[in-house]
Coordinates of C-alpha atoms and ligand atoms in Angstrom, one line a residue:
M16 CA -172.4 93.5 -148.3
Q17 CA -169.2 92.4 -150.1
S18 CA -167.1 89.8 -148.4
S19 CA -163.5 90.6 -147.7
F20 CA -162.4 87.9 -150.2
P21 CA -163.7 89.1 -153.5
F22 CA -164.0 85.7 -155.2
V23 CA -166.9 84.4 -153.0
P24 CA -170.2 86.0 -152.1
E25 CA -170.9 86.9 -148.6
S26 CA -171.0 84.1 -146.1
A27 CA -174.2 84.1 -144.0
S28 CA -175.4 80.6 -143.2
T29 CA -174.2 77.8 -141.0
L30 CA -173.2 75.8 -144.1
S31 CA -171.5 78.4 -146.2
G32 CA -168.1 78.2 -144.4
E33 CA -167.8 74.5 -145.0
V34 CA -168.9 74.8 -148.6
D35 CA -166.2 77.5 -149.2
A36 CA -163.6 75.4 -147.4
I37 CA -164.2 72.4 -149.6
Y38 CA -164.2 74.6 -152.7
F39 CA -160.8 76.1 -151.7
Y40 CA -159.5 72.7 -150.9
I41 CA -160.4 71.3 -154.4
S42 CA -159.1 74.5 -156.1
G43 CA -155.9 74.3 -154.1
V44 CA -155.3 70.6 -155.0
T45 CA -156.0 71.4 -158.7
I46 CA -153.7 74.4 -158.8
F47 CA -150.9 72.6 -157.0
F48 CA -150.9 69.6 -159.3
T49 CA -151.4 71.8 -162.4
L50 CA -148.2 73.8 -161.5
L51 CA -146.3 70.7 -160.3
I52 CA -147.0 68.7 -163.5
S53 CA -146.5 71.5 -166.0
T54 CA -143.2 72.6 -164.3
V55 CA -141.9 69.0 -164.4
V56 CA -142.9 68.6 -168.0
I57 CA -141.1 71.7 -169.1
F58 CA -138.0 70.8 -166.9
F59 CA -137.7 67.3 -168.3
A60 CA -138.3 68.5 -171.9
I61 CA -135.2 70.7 -171.5
R62 CA -133.1 68.5 -169.2
Y63 CA -133.5 65.3 -171.3
R64 CA -133.7 66.7 -174.8
R65 CA -132.0 64.9 -177.6
R66 CA -128.5 66.4 -177.9
N67 CA -127.3 64.7 -181.1
A68 CA -128.9 62.7 -183.9
F69 CA -127.4 59.3 -183.1
E70 CA -128.1 59.3 -179.3
I71 CA -129.9 56.2 -178.0
P72 CA -131.6 56.5 -174.6
R73 CA -131.0 54.1 -171.8
P74 CA -133.8 51.5 -171.5
I75 CA -136.2 52.0 -168.5
E76 CA -137.2 49.1 -166.4
G77 CA -140.1 50.6 -164.4
S78 CA -140.4 50.9 -160.7
T79 CA -143.1 49.2 -158.6
K80 CA -142.3 51.5 -155.7
L81 CA -142.8 54.7 -157.7
E82 CA -146.0 53.4 -159.5
T83 CA -147.6 52.4 -156.1
L84 CA -146.8 55.8 -154.8
W85 CA -148.3 57.7 -157.6
S86 CA -151.4 55.6 -157.5
V87 CA -152.0 55.6 -153.8
I88 CA -151.4 59.3 -153.1
P89 CA -153.9 60.4 -155.8
L90 CA -156.4 57.8 -154.4
L91 CA -156.1 59.2 -151.0
I92 CA -156.6 62.8 -152.3
A93 CA -159.6 61.8 -154.3
M94 CA -161.2 59.9 -151.5
S95 CA -160.7 62.9 -149.2
I96 CA -162.6 65.0 -151.7
F97 CA -165.3 62.4 -151.9
V98 CA -165.8 61.8 -148.2
W99 CA -165.7 65.5 -147.3
G100 CA -168.0 66.4 -150.2
A101 CA -170.5 63.7 -149.3
K102 CA -170.6 64.9 -145.7
V103 CA -171.4 68.5 -146.8
Y104 CA -173.8 67.3 -149.4
F105 CA -175.8 65.2 -146.9
A106 CA -175.8 68.1 -144.4
Q107 CA -177.2 70.3 -147.1
Y108 CA -179.8 68.0 -148.6
R109 CA -181.3 66.5 -145.5
P110 CA -183.4 69.2 -143.9
P111 CA -183.4 69.0 -140.1
K112 CA -186.7 67.9 -138.5
N113 CA -187.1 70.9 -136.2
A114 CA -187.0 73.5 -138.9
M115 CA -189.5 76.3 -139.5
E116 CA -191.3 75.5 -142.7
I117 CA -192.1 77.9 -145.5
Y118 CA -194.0 77.1 -148.6
V119 CA -192.7 78.5 -151.8
V120 CA -194.4 78.5 -155.2
G121 CA -192.5 79.7 -158.3
K122 CA -194.2 80.8 -161.5
Q123 CA -193.2 82.8 -164.5
W124 CA -191.8 85.2 -163.2
M125 CA -192.2 85.5 -159.5
W126 CA -191.8 83.8 -156.2
K127 CA -194.6 83.4 -153.7
F128 CA -193.8 82.6 -150.0
Q129 CA -196.2 81.6 -147.3
H130 CA -195.3 81.2 -143.6
A131 CA -196.9 78.5 -141.5
T132 CA -198.7 81.3 -139.7
G133 CA -200.3 82.6 -142.8
Q134 CA -198.2 85.6 -143.8
R135 CA -197.6 85.8 -147.6
E136 CA -194.8 87.5 -149.4
I137 CA -193.8 88.0 -153.0
N138 CA -190.2 88.1 -154.1
E139 CA -189.1 88.7 -150.5
L140 CA -188.7 86.3 -147.6
H141 CA -188.4 87.4 -144.0
V142 CA -186.8 84.9 -141.7
P143 CA -185.3 85.0 -138.2
V144 CA -181.5 84.7 -137.6
G145 CA -180.2 81.6 -136.0
Q146 CA -183.3 79.5 -136.9
K147 CA -183.3 76.5 -139.2
V148 CA -185.7 77.2 -142.1
K149 CA -186.9 74.6 -144.5
L150 CA -188.4 75.6 -147.8
I151 CA -191.0 73.3 -149.3
M152 CA -191.1 74.3 -153.0
A153 CA -193.5 73.8 -155.9
T154 CA -193.9 75.4 -159.3
E155 CA -197.0 76.4 -161.2
D156 CA -195.5 76.0 -164.7
V157 CA -191.8 75.2 -165.7
I158 CA -188.6 74.4 -163.8
H159 CA -187.2 77.2 -161.7
D160 CA -184.4 77.1 -159.1
V161 CA -184.0 78.9 -155.8
F162 CA -180.4 80.1 -155.4
V163 CA -179.2 82.1 -152.3
P164 CA -175.5 82.6 -152.9
A165 CA -174.9 84.0 -149.4
F166 CA -176.3 80.8 -147.9
R167 CA -174.6 78.5 -150.5
I168 CA -177.9 76.8 -151.2
K169 CA -179.5 76.0 -154.6
A170 CA -182.3 73.6 -155.5
D171 CA -184.6 73.1 -158.5
V172 CA -188.3 73.6 -158.3
V173 CA -189.8 70.9 -160.5
P174 CA -193.3 70.6 -161.9
G175 CA -195.4 67.7 -160.4
K176 CA -193.5 67.4 -157.2
Y177 CA -192.1 69.1 -154.1
T178 CA -188.4 69.8 -153.5
T179 CA -186.9 71.2 -150.4
E180 CA -183.9 73.1 -149.3
W181 CA -182.9 74.4 -145.9
F182 CA -180.6 77.0 -144.2
E183 CA -179.8 78.7 -141.0
A184 CA -178.8 82.3 -141.4
T185 CA -176.0 83.5 -139.1
K186 CA -176.3 87.2 -139.4
P187 CA -179.1 89.7 -140.0
G188 CA -179.1 91.5 -143.4
R189 CA -180.6 91.4 -146.9
Y190 CA -179.4 88.7 -149.2
H191 CA -180.1 88.5 -152.9
F192 CA -181.7 85.3 -154.2
F193 CA -182.0 84.3 -157.8
C194 CA -183.9 81.9 -160.1
A195 CA -181.1 79.7 -161.3
E196 CA -182.8 77.8 -164.1
Y197 CA -183.6 79.4 -167.4
C198 CA -187.4 79.8 -167.4
G199 CA -188.2 82.1 -170.2
M200 CA -188.1 85.8 -171.1
N201 CA -188.0 87.4 -167.6
H202 CA -185.8 84.7 -166.0
S203 CA -183.0 87.1 -165.2
G204 CA -185.5 89.3 -163.3
M205 CA -187.0 86.4 -161.3
G206 CA -185.4 87.0 -157.9
G207 CA -185.6 89.0 -154.8
W208 CA -184.3 89.3 -151.2
V209 CA -184.1 87.2 -148.1
V210 CA -184.4 89.5 -145.2
V211 CA -182.8 88.0 -142.1
M212 CA -184.0 89.6 -138.9
E213 CA -183.3 89.4 -135.2
P214 CA -185.8 87.1 -133.6
T215 CA -187.7 89.9 -131.8
D216 CA -187.8 91.9 -135.0
F217 CA -189.1 88.9 -136.9
D218 CA -191.8 88.4 -134.3
N219 CA -192.8 92.0 -134.7
W220 CA -192.8 91.6 -138.4
L221 CA -195.0 88.4 -138.1
S222 CA -197.5 90.1 -135.9
G223 CA -197.6 93.2 -138.1
N224 CA -198.8 91.0 -140.9
A225 CA -200.9 88.7 -139.0
N226 CA -204.3 89.2 -140.7
Q227 CA -203.9 86.3 -143.1
M228 CA -205.2 82.7 -142.7
S229 CA -202.6 80.0 -142.0
P230 CA -202.1 77.5 -144.8
A231 CA -203.6 74.7 -142.6
A232 CA -206.7 76.8 -142.0
A233 CA -207.1 77.7 -145.7
G234 CA -206.5 74.0 -146.4
Q235 CA -209.3 73.0 -144.1
Q236 CA -211.7 75.4 -145.9
M237 CA -210.6 73.9 -149.2
F238 CA -211.1 70.4 -147.8
D239 CA -214.7 71.3 -146.8
S240 CA -215.6 73.2 -150.0
L241 CA -214.3 70.4 -152.2
G242 CA -216.4 68.0 -150.3
C243 CA -213.4 65.8 -149.2
V244 CA -215.0 65.5 -145.8
S245 CA -217.9 63.4 -147.0
C246 CA -215.6 60.4 -147.5
H247 CA -212.6 61.4 -145.5
G248 CA -213.7 62.7 -142.0
A249 CA -210.6 63.6 -140.1
S250 CA -211.2 60.7 -137.8
G251 CA -212.8 58.4 -140.3
E252 CA -216.3 59.8 -140.5
G253 CA -217.7 59.0 -144.0
G254 CA -215.9 55.7 -144.0
R255 CA -215.2 55.5 -147.7
G256 CA -211.7 57.0 -147.3
P257 CA -209.1 56.4 -144.7
A258 CA -209.0 58.7 -141.6
L259 CA -206.5 61.5 -141.9
V260 CA -205.6 62.1 -138.3
G261 CA -202.0 60.9 -137.7
V262 CA -201.5 59.9 -141.3
F263 CA -198.8 62.5 -142.0
G264 CA -195.3 61.1 -141.0
S265 CA -196.6 57.6 -140.6
Q266 CA -196.0 54.4 -142.6
V267 CA -199.1 53.7 -144.6
V268 CA -199.9 50.1 -145.6
L269 CA -201.1 49.9 -149.2
N270 CA -203.4 47.4 -150.9
G271 CA -200.5 45.5 -152.4
G272 CA -199.0 45.0 -148.9
Q273 CA -196.1 47.4 -149.3
K274 CA -195.6 50.4 -147.1
V275 CA -195.0 54.0 -148.0
S276 CA -194.1 56.9 -145.7
A277 CA -196.7 59.6 -145.7
D278 CA -194.7 62.7 -146.6
E279 CA -195.7 65.8 -148.5
I280 CA -195.1 64.1 -151.8
Y281 CA -197.3 61.2 -150.9
I282 CA -200.2 63.4 -149.8
R283 CA -199.9 65.5 -153.0
E284 CA -199.9 62.4 -155.2
S285 CA -202.9 61.0 -153.3
I286 CA -204.9 64.2 -154.2
L287 CA -203.8 64.4 -157.8
N288 CA -203.5 60.8 -158.7
P289 CA -205.5 58.8 -156.0
Q290 CA -205.2 55.5 -157.9
A291 CA -201.4 55.5 -157.6
K292 CA -201.3 54.3 -154.0
I293 CA -204.5 52.9 -152.5
V294 CA -204.5 52.4 -148.8
S295 CA -205.1 48.8 -147.6
G296 CA -208.8 48.1 -147.1
F297 CA -210.2 50.8 -149.4
G298 CA -211.5 50.8 -152.9
P299 CA -210.2 52.8 -155.9
I300 CA -213.1 55.2 -155.7
M301 CA -211.5 58.6 -155.2
P302 CA -211.6 61.0 -158.1
S303 CA -208.6 63.0 -159.1
F304 CA -208.4 66.6 -158.2
Q305 CA -205.9 67.4 -160.9
G306 CA -206.9 70.8 -162.5
Q307 CA -209.3 71.7 -159.7
V308 CA -206.6 73.0 -157.3
N309 CA -203.5 75.0 -158.1
E310 CA -200.1 74.6 -156.4
E311 CA -200.9 77.0 -153.7
Q312 CA -204.1 75.3 -152.8
L313 CA -202.4 71.9 -153.0
L314 CA -199.8 73.1 -150.4
Q315 CA -202.6 74.3 -148.2
L316 CA -204.4 71.0 -148.4
V317 CA -201.1 69.2 -147.6
A318 CA -200.6 71.7 -144.7
Y319 CA -204.1 70.8 -143.4
V320 CA -203.4 67.1 -143.5
K321 CA -200.1 67.7 -141.8
S322 CA -201.7 69.8 -139.1
L323 CA -203.7 66.7 -138.2
S324 CA -200.6 65.0 -137.2
T325 CA -197.9 67.6 -136.2
A326 CA -197.6 67.6 -132.5
K327 CA -194.8 70.2 -132.6
P328 CA -195.3 73.8 -133.6
E329 CA -194.3 74.6 -137.1
T330 CA -193.1 78.0 -136.2
P331 CA -191.4 77.9 -132.8
T332 CA -191.7 81.7 -132.3
T333 CA -195.4 81.6 -132.4
K334 CA -198.0 79.7 -130.4
T335 CA -198.5 76.0 -130.8
P336 CA -201.3 75.1 -133.3
V337 CA -204.0 72.8 -132.0
A338 CA -202.3 69.4 -132.0
T339 CA -204.0 66.1 -132.3
K340 CA -202.4 63.0 -131.0
P341 CA -201.3 60.7 -133.8
T342 CA -203.1 57.4 -133.8
V343 CA -200.8 55.7 -136.3
Q344 CA -197.3 54.5 -135.7
Q345 CA -194.9 57.3 -136.4
S346 CA -192.1 56.7 -138.9
N347 CA -188.6 57.5 -137.9
K348 CA -188.1 59.5 -141.1
Ligands
CUA21 CU1 -187.6 81.1 -163.0 CU2 -185.6 81.2 -164.2

């Protein structure tokens, strides 16, 4: 699994080629100017050295042409690095909308993955080749970081919020991933393998592990057992809390009149800290569920709320979950 060029890891995602290209470009520019400037310094030091003790150098007037040139050329080079770098950065940090979503929870010192269809994995993640995959990531304890060198992706997993990263693998194989944020004694062992499979193999793998409840279904059970339903019936039954159908992905109007877009982070906050953003027309009566649900259960609750709005399948290779028509205006997020 070594690449032909020994200085970079194997290249196995749609982004890795461009990340390498910009890396080599910056390295090339750096090496070129380092050599050019040090050669010229040495050459001038010898060529224009003082030859006798009474020598007085000719006065130098300066040259506008030369100064313009050595300001404009570096500016253009620096801007090319900035523009190209920004382009790659945005491609990497804006997950595409049609991605297959996988929930990730890190804890000292292991990684737990759950597919939208319910399959769970520990320290190993199976994905199909040629499919955009978005990781929605949380941590039970301290900061961790998911780093897959072969895909050139790396993102922190931070307590109290969700972070995401995405990739599209370009060839089947096993790729090492690491925790890339020091997190205590067994940090160095906190890693595993991403297993990239042909789509048919992946479907077989999925159906061979199909006995687990989907996060959305588990979230619905949690929703019932916590008694959420008494205030928050999916379509507004109960009446004390806003209806949840169609909320996810919409623009929610708050009591203060401002709008927030209902994404995973908003849903999570509304469960743990309900007073932070109160929906217009409702009172501050919801209790916090901080401490009553762990990160995995939170993700399941979020998945359930999401399932009340997602009209598209989360995993394109399996059958469409029961979709409910959104009743609220959709955001263009
Ligand atoms: Cu987890 Cu380092």
